[in-house]
PDB file of C-alpha atoms in Angstrom:
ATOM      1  CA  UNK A   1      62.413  92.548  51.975  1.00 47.00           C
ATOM      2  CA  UNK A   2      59.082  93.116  51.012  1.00 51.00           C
ATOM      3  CA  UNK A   3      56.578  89.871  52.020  1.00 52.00           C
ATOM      4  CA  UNK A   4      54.954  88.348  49.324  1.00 53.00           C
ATOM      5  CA  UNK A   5      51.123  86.835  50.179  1.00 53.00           C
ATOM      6  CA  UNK A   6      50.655  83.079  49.166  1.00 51.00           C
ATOM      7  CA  UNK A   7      48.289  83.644  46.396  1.00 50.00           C
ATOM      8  CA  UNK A   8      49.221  87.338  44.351  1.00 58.00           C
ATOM      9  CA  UNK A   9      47.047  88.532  41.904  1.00 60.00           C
ATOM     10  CA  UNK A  10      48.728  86.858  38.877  1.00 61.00           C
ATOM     11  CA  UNK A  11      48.132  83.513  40.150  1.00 61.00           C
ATOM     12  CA  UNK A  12      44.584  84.064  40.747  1.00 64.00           C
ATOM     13  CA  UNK A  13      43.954  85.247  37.186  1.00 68.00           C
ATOM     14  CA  UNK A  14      46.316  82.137  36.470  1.00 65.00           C
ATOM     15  CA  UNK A  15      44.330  79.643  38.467  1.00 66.00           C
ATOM     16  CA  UNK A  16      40.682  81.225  37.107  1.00 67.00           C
ATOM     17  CA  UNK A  17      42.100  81.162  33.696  1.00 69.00           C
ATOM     18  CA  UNK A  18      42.400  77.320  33.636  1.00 74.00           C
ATOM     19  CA  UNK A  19      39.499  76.795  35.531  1.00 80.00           C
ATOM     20  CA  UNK A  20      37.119  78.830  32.875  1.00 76.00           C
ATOM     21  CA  UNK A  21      39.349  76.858  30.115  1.00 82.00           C
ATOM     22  CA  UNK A  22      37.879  73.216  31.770  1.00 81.00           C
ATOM     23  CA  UNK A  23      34.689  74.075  31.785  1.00 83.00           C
ATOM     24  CA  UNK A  24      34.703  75.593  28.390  1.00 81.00           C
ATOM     25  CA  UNK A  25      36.365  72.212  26.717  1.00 83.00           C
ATOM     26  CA  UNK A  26      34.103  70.254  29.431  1.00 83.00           C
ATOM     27  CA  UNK A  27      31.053  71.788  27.888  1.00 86.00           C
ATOM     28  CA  UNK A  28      32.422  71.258  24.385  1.00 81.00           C
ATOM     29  CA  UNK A  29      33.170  67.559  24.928  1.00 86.00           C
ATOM     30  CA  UNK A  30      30.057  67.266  26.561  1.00 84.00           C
ATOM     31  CA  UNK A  31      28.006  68.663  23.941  1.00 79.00           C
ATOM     32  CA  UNK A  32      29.921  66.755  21.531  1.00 77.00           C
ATOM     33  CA  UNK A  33      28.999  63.442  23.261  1.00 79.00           C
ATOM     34  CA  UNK A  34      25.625  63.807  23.259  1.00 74.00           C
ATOM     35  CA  UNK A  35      25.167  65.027  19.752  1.00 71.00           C
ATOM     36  CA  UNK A  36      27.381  61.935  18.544  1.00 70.00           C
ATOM     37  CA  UNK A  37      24.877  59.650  21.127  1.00 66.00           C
ATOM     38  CA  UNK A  38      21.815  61.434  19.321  1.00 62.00           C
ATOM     39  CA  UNK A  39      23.202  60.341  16.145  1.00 61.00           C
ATOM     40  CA  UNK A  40      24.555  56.988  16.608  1.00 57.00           C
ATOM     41  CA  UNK A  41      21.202  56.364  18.583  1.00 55.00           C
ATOM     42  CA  UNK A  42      18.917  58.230  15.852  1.00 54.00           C
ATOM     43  CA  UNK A  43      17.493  60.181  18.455  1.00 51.00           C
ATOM     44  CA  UNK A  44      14.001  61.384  17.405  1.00 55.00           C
ATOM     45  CA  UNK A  45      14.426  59.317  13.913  1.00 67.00           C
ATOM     46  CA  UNK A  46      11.318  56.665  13.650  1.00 83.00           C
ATOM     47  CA  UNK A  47       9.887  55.052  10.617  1.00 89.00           C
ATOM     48  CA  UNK A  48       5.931  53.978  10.745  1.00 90.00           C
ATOM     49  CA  UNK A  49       5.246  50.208  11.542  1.00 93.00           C
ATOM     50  CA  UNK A  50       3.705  48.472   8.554  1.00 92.00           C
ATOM     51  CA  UNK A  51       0.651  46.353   9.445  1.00 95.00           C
ATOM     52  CA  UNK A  52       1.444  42.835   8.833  1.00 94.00           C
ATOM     53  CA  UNK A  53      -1.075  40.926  10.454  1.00 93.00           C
ATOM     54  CA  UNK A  54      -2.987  38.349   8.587  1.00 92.00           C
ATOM     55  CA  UNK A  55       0.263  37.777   6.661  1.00 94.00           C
ATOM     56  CA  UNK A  56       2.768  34.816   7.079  1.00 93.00           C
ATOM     57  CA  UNK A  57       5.956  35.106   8.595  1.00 93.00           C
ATOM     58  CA  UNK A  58       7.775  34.793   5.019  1.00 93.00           C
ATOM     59  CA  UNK A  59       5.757  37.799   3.720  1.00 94.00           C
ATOM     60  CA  UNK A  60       6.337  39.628   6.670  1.00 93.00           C
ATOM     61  CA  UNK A  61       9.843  39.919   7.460  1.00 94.00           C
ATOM     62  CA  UNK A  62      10.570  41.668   4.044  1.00 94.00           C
ATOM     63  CA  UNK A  63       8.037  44.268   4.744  1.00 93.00           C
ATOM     64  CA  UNK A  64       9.312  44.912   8.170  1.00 94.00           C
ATOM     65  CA  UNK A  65      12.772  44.463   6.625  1.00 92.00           C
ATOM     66  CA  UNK A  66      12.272  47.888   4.667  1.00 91.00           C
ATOM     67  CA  UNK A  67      11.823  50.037   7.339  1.00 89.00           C
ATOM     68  CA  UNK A  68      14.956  48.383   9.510  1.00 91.00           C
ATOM     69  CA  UNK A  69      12.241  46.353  11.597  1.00 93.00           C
ATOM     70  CA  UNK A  70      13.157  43.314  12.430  1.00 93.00           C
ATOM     71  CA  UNK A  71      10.281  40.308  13.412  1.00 94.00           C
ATOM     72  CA  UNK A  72      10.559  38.247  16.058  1.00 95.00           C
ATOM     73  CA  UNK A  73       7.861  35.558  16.873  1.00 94.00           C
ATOM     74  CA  UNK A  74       7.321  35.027  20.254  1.00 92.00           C
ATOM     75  CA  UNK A  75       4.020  33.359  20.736  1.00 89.00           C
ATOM     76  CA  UNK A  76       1.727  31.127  19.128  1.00 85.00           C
ATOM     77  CA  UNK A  77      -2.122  30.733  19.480  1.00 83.00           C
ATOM     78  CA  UNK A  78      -5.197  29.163  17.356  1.00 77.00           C
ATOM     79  CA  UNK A  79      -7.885  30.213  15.725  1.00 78.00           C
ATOM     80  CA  UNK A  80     -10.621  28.598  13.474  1.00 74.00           C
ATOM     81  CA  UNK A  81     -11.279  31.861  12.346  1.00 81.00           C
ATOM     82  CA  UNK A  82      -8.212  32.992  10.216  1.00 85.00           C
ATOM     83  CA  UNK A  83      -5.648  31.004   8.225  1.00 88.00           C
ATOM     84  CA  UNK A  84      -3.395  28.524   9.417  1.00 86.00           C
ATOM     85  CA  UNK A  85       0.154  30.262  10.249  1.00 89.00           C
ATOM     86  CA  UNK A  86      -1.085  33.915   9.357  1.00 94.00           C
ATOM     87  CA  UNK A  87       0.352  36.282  12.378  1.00 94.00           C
ATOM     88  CA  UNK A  88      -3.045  37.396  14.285  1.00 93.00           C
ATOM     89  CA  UNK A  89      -1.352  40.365  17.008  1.00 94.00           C
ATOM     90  CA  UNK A  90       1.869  42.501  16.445  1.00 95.00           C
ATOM     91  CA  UNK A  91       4.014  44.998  19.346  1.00 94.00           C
ATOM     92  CA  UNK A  92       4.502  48.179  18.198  1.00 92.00           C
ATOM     93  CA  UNK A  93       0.782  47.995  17.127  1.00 93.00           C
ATOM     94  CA  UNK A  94       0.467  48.624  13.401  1.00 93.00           C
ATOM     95  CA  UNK A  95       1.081  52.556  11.819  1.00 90.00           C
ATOM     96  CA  UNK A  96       2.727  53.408  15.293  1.00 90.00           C
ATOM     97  CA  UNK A  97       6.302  54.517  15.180  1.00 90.00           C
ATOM     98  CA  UNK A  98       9.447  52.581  15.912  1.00 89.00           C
ATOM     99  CA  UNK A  99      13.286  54.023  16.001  1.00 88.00           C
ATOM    100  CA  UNK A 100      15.391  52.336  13.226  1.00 85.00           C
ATOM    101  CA  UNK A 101      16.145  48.380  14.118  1.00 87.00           C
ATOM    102  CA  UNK A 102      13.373  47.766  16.403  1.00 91.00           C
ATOM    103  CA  UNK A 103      11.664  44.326  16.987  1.00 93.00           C
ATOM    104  CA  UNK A 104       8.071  43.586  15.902  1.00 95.00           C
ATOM    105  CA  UNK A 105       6.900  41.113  18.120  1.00 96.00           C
ATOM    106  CA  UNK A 106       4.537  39.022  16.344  1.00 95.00           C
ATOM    107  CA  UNK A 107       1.862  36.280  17.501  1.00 94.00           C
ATOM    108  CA  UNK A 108       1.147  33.368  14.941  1.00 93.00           C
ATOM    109  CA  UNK A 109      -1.853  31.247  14.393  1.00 91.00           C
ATOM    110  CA  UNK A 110      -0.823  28.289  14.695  1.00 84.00           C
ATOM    111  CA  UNK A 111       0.036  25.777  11.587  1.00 79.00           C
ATOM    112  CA  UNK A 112      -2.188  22.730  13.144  1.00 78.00           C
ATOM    113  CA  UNK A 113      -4.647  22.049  15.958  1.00 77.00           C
ATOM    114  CA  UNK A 114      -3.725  21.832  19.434  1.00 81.00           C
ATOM    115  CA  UNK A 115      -4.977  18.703  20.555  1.00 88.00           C
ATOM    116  CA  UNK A 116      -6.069  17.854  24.312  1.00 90.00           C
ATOM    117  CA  UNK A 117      -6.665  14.541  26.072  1.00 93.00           C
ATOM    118  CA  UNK A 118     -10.545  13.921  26.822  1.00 93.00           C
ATOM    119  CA  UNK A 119     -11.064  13.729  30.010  1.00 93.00           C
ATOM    120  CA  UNK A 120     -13.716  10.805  32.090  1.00 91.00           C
ATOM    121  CA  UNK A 121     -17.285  13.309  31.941  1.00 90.00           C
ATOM    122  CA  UNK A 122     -18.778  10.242  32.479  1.00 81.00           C
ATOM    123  CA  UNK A 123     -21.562  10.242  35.418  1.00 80.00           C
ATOM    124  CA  UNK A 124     -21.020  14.300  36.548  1.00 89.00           C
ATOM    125  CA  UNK A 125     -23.658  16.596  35.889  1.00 91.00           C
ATOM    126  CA  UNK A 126     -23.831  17.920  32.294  1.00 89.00           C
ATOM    127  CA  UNK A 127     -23.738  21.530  33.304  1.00 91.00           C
ATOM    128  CA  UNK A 128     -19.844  20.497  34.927  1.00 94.00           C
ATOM    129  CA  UNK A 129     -18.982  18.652  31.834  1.00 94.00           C
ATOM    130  CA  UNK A 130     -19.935  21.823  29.948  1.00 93.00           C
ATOM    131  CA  UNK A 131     -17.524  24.263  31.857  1.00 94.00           C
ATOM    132  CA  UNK A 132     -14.840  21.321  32.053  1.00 95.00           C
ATOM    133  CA  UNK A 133     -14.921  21.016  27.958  1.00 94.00           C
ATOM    134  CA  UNK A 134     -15.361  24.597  26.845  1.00 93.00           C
ATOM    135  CA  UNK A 135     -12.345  25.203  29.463  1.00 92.00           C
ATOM    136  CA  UNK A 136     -10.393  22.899  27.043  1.00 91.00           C
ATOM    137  CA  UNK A 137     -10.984  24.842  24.006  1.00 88.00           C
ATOM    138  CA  UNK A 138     -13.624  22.539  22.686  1.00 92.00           C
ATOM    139  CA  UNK A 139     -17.062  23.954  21.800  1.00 91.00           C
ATOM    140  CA  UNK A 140     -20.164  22.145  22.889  1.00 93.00           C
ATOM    141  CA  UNK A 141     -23.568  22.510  21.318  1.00 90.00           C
ATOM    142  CA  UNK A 142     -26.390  23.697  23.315  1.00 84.00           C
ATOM    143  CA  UNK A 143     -28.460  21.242  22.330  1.00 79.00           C
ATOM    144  CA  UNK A 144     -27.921  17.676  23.744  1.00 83.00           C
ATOM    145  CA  UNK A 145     -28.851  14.374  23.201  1.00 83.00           C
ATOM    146  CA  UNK A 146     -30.992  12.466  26.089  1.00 81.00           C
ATOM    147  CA  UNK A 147     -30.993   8.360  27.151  1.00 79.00           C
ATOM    148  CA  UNK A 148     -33.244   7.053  29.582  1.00 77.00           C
ATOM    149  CA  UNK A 149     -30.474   6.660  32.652  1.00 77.00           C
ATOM    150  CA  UNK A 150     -30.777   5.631  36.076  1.00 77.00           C
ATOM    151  CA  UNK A 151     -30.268   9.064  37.191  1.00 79.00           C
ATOM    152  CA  UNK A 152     -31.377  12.194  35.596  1.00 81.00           C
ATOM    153  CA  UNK A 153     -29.065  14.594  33.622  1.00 84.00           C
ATOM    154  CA  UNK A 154     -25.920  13.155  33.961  1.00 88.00           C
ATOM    155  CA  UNK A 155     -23.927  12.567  30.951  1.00 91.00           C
ATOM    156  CA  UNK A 156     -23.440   9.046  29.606  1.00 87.00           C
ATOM    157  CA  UNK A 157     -21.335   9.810  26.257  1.00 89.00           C
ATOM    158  CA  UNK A 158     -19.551  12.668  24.502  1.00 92.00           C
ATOM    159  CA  UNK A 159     -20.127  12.481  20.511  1.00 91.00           C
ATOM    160  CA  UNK A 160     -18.603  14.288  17.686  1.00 92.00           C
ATOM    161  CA  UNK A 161     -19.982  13.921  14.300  1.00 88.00           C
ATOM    162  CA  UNK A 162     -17.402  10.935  13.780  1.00 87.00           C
ATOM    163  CA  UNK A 163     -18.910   9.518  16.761  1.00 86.00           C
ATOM    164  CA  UNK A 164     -18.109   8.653  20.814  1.00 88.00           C
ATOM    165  CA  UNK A 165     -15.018  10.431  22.449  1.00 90.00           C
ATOM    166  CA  UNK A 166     -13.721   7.699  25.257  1.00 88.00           C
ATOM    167  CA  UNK A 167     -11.834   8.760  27.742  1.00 89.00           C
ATOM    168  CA  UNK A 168      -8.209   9.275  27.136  1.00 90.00           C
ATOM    169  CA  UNK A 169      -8.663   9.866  23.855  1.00 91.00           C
ATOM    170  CA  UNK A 170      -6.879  12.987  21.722  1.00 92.00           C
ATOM    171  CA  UNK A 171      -9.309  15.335  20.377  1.00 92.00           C
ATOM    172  CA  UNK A 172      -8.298  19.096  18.623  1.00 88.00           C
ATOM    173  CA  UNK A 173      -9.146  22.024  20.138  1.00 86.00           C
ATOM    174  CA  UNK A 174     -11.828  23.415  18.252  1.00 85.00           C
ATOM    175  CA  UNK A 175     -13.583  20.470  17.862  1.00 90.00           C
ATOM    176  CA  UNK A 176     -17.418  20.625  18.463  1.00 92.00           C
ATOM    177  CA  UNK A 177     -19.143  17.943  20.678  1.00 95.00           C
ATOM    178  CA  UNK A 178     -22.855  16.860  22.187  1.00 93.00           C
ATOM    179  CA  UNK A 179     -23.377  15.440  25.318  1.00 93.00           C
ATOM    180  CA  UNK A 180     -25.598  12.526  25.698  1.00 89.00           C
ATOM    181  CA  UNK A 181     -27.027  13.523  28.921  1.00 89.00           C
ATOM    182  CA  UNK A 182     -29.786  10.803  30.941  1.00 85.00           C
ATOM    183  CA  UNK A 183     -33.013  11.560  31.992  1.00 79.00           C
ATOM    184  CA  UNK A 184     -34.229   8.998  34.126  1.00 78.00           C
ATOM    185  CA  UNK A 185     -35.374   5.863  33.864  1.00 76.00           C
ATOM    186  CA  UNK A 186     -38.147   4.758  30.612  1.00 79.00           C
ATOM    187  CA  UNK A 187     -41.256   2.571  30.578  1.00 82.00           C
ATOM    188  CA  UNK A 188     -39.957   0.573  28.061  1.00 86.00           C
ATOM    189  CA  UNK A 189     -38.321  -3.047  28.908  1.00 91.00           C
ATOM    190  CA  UNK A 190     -35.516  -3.560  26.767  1.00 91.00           C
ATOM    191  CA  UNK A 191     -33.246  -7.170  26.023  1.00 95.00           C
ATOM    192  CA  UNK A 192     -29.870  -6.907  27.821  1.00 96.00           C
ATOM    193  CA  UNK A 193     -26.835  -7.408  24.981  1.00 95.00           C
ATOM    194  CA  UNK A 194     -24.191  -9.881  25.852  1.00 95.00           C
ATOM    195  CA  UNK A 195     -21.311  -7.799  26.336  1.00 95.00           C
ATOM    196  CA  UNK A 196     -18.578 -10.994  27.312  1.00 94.00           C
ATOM    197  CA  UNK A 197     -15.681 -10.093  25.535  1.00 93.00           C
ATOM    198  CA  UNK A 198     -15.459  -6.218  25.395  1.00 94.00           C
ATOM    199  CA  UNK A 199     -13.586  -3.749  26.587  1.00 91.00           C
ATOM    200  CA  UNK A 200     -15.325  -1.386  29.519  1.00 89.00           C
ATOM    201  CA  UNK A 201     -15.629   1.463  26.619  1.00 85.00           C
ATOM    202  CA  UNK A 202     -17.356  -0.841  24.178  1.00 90.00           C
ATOM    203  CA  UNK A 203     -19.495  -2.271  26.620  1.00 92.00           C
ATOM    204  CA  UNK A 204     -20.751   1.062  27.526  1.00 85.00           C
ATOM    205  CA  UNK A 205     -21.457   2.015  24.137  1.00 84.00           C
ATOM    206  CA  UNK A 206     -23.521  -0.886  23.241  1.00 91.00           C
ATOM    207  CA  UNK A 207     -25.699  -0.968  26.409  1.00 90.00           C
ATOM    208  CA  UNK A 208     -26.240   2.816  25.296  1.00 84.00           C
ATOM    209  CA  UNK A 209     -27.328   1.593  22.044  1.00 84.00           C
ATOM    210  CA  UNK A 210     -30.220  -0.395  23.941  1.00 87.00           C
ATOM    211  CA  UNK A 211     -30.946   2.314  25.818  1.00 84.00           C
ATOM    212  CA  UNK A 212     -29.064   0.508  29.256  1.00 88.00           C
ATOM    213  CA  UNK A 213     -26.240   1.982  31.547  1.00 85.00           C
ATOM    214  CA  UNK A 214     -23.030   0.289  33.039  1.00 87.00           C
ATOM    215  CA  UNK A 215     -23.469   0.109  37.104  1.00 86.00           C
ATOM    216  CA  UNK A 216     -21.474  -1.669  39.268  1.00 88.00           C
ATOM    217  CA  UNK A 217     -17.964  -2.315  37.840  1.00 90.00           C
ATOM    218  CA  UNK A 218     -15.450  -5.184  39.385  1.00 90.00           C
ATOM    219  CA  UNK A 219     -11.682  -5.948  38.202  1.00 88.00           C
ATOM    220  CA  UNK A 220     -10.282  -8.929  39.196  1.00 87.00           C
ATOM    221  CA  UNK A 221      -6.584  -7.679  39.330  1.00 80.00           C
ATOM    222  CA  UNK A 222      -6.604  -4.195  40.980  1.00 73.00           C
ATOM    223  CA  UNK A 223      -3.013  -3.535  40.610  1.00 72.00           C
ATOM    224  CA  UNK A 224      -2.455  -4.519  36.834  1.00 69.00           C
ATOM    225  CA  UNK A 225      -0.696  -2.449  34.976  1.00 72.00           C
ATOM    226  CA  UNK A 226      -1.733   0.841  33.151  1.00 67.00           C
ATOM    227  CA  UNK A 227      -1.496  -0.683  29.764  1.00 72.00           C
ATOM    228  CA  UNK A 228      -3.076  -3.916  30.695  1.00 81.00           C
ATOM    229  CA  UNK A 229      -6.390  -4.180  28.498  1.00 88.00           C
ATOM    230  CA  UNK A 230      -9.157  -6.096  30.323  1.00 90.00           C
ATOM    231  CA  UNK A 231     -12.349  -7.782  29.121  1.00 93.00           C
ATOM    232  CA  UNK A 232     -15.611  -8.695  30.611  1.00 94.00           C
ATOM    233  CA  UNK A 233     -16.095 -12.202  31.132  1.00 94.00           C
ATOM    234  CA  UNK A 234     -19.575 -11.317  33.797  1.00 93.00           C
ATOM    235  CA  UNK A 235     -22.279  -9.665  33.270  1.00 95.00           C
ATOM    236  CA  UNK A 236     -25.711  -9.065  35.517  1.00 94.00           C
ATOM    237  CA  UNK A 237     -28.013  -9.356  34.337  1.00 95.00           C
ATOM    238  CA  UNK A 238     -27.551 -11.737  31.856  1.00 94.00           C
ATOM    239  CA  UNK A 239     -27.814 -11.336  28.126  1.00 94.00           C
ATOM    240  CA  UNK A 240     -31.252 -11.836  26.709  1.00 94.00           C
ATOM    241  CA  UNK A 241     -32.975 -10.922  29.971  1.00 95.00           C
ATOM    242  CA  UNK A 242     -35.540  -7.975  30.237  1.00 94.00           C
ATOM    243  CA  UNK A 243     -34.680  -4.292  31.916  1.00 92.00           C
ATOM    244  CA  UNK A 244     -36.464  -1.268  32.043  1.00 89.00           C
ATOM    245  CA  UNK A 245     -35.006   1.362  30.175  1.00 87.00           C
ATOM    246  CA  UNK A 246     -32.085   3.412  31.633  1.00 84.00           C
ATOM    247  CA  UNK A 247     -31.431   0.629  34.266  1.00 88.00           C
ATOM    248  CA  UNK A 248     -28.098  -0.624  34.735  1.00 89.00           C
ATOM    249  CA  UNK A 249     -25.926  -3.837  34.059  1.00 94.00           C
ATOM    250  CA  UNK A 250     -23.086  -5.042  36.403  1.00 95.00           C
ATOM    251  CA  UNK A 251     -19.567  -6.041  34.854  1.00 95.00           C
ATOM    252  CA  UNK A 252     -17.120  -8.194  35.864  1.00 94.00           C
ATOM    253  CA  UNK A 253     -13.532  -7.420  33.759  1.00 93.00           C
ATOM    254  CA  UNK A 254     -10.021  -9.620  33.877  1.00 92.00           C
ATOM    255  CA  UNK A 255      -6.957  -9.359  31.681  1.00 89.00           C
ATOM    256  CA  UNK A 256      -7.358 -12.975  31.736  1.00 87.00           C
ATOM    257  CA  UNK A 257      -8.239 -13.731  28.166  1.00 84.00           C
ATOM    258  CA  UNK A 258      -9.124 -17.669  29.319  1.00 85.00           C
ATOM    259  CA  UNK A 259     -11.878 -16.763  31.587  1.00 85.00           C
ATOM    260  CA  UNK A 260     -13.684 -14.547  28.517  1.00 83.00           C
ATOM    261  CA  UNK A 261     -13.757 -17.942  26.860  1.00 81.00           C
ATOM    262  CA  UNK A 262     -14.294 -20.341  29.951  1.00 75.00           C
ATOM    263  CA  UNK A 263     -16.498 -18.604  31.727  1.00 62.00           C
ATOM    264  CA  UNK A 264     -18.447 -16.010  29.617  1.00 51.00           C
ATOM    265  CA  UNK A 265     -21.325 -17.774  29.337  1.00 49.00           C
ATOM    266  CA  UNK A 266     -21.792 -18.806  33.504  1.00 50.00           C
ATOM    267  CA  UNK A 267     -22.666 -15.286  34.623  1.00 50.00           C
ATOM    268  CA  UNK A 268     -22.872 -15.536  38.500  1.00 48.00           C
ATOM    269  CA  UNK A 269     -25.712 -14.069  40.577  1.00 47.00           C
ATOM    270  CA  UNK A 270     -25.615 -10.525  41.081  1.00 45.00           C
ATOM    271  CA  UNK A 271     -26.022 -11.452  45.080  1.00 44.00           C
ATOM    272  CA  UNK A 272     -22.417 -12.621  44.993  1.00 52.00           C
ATOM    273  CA  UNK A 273     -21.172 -10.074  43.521  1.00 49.00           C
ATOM    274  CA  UNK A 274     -19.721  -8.383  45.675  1.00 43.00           C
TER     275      UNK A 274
END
């Protein structure tokens, strides 16, 4: 009986056969996935990016919306210097090219001012109170105005043209401001005010007026709450009295209303104080 080997000729032409037959349909199915990816992907289709900056949101989408863009706002910023709610930076950048149902990425000016909280400037040097506003998005004019002061060129007041910032107070970005900045003390004597019966903030702005500063502040009730509003009821020196310019008056505040109106007028010596 003639021996037959494990593998005769017929089964390797058998064998190859279906081998070259898998790669053929391999290659076929292959090549039929990618052209169907190129297709469903629209490989190597793009459309130009219309430029739609400087134009609102409403205006835009349409535009985009032609070309199978879609927008998508993702940031907001502001600017004196174009409209309100106009879109100031787009991603693609404009007449670039974008496949078919891409995202524009849009930044908008924004619809109103950003406002920030004004911080105390009072007594630094005007050259900090400069970095600290333009930091803040405020612009401050180079020119300033000066009050005689006990000490020389720190700031006693931040004006706008509506008049004094305090601190705490909300202001919009944008806004432009002048520091009232000291420059020592004048030749001049001056009257003291009576200031029994302000606030700390209107007392300051009135000794400004007469070209005086607030020194030496006391409260009588350290822990009083944040919204607790107190009120002088002490002053030194006393109203009507004579100070050079740019020298200072001591204060003495309580949110006891009854000692405004029991004791305003028996201002104590400045001696005891303290």
């Amino acid at each position: 009986m003639e021996k037959r080997s494990f593998f005769d000729r017929s089964d390797i032409r058998f064998v190859g056969g279906n081998i070259v037959i898998a790669l053929v349909v391999g290659i076929a199915i292959l090549v039929g996935l990618i052209s169907w990816l190129r297709g469903y992907t629209q490989h190597g289709v793009e459309v130009e990016v219309e430029d739609v900056r400087g134009m609102v949101v409403a205006e835009a989408e349409p535009i985009l919306g032609a070309s199978d863009l879609r927008l998508v706002v993702i940031d907001s910023t502001f600017s004196d210097e174009v409209p309100f709610g106009t879109i100031v930076d787009q991603d693609p950048k404009p007449n670039s090219h974008a496949k078919h149902g891409r995202a524009v990425y849009v930044t908008i000016n924004a619809t109103t001012k950003r406002h920030i909280t004004m911080p105390n400037l009072q007594d630094i040097s005007y050259r900090q109170a400069q970095t600290t506003l333009r930091g803040l998005g405020l612009r401050v004019d180079s020119v300033m105005d000066y009050e005689p002061s006990t000490f020389r060129d720190l700031v006693l007041d931040v004006k706008t043209d509506t008049g004094s910032i305090h601190p705490g107070d909300k202001i919009a970005v944008g806004t432009r401001v002048r520091l009232v900045v000291g420059f020592g003390q004048g030749t001049e004597q001056v009257e003291v005010p009576s200031v029994i019966g302000l606030t700390l903030q209107d007392a300051r702005q009135l000794l400004l007026s007469h070209r005086l500063t607030v020194g030496a502040v006391t409260y009588d009730e350290e822990q009083a709450p944040e919204e607790a509003v107190r009120y002088i009821y002490s002053q030194s020196p006393a109203a009507g009295e004579k100070l050079l310019e740019g020298e200072t008056v001591m204060l003495r505040l309580s949110t006891d209303v009854e000692k405004v109106v029991s004791g305003g007028d028996n201002n104590e010596e400045e001696g005891n104080w303290f």
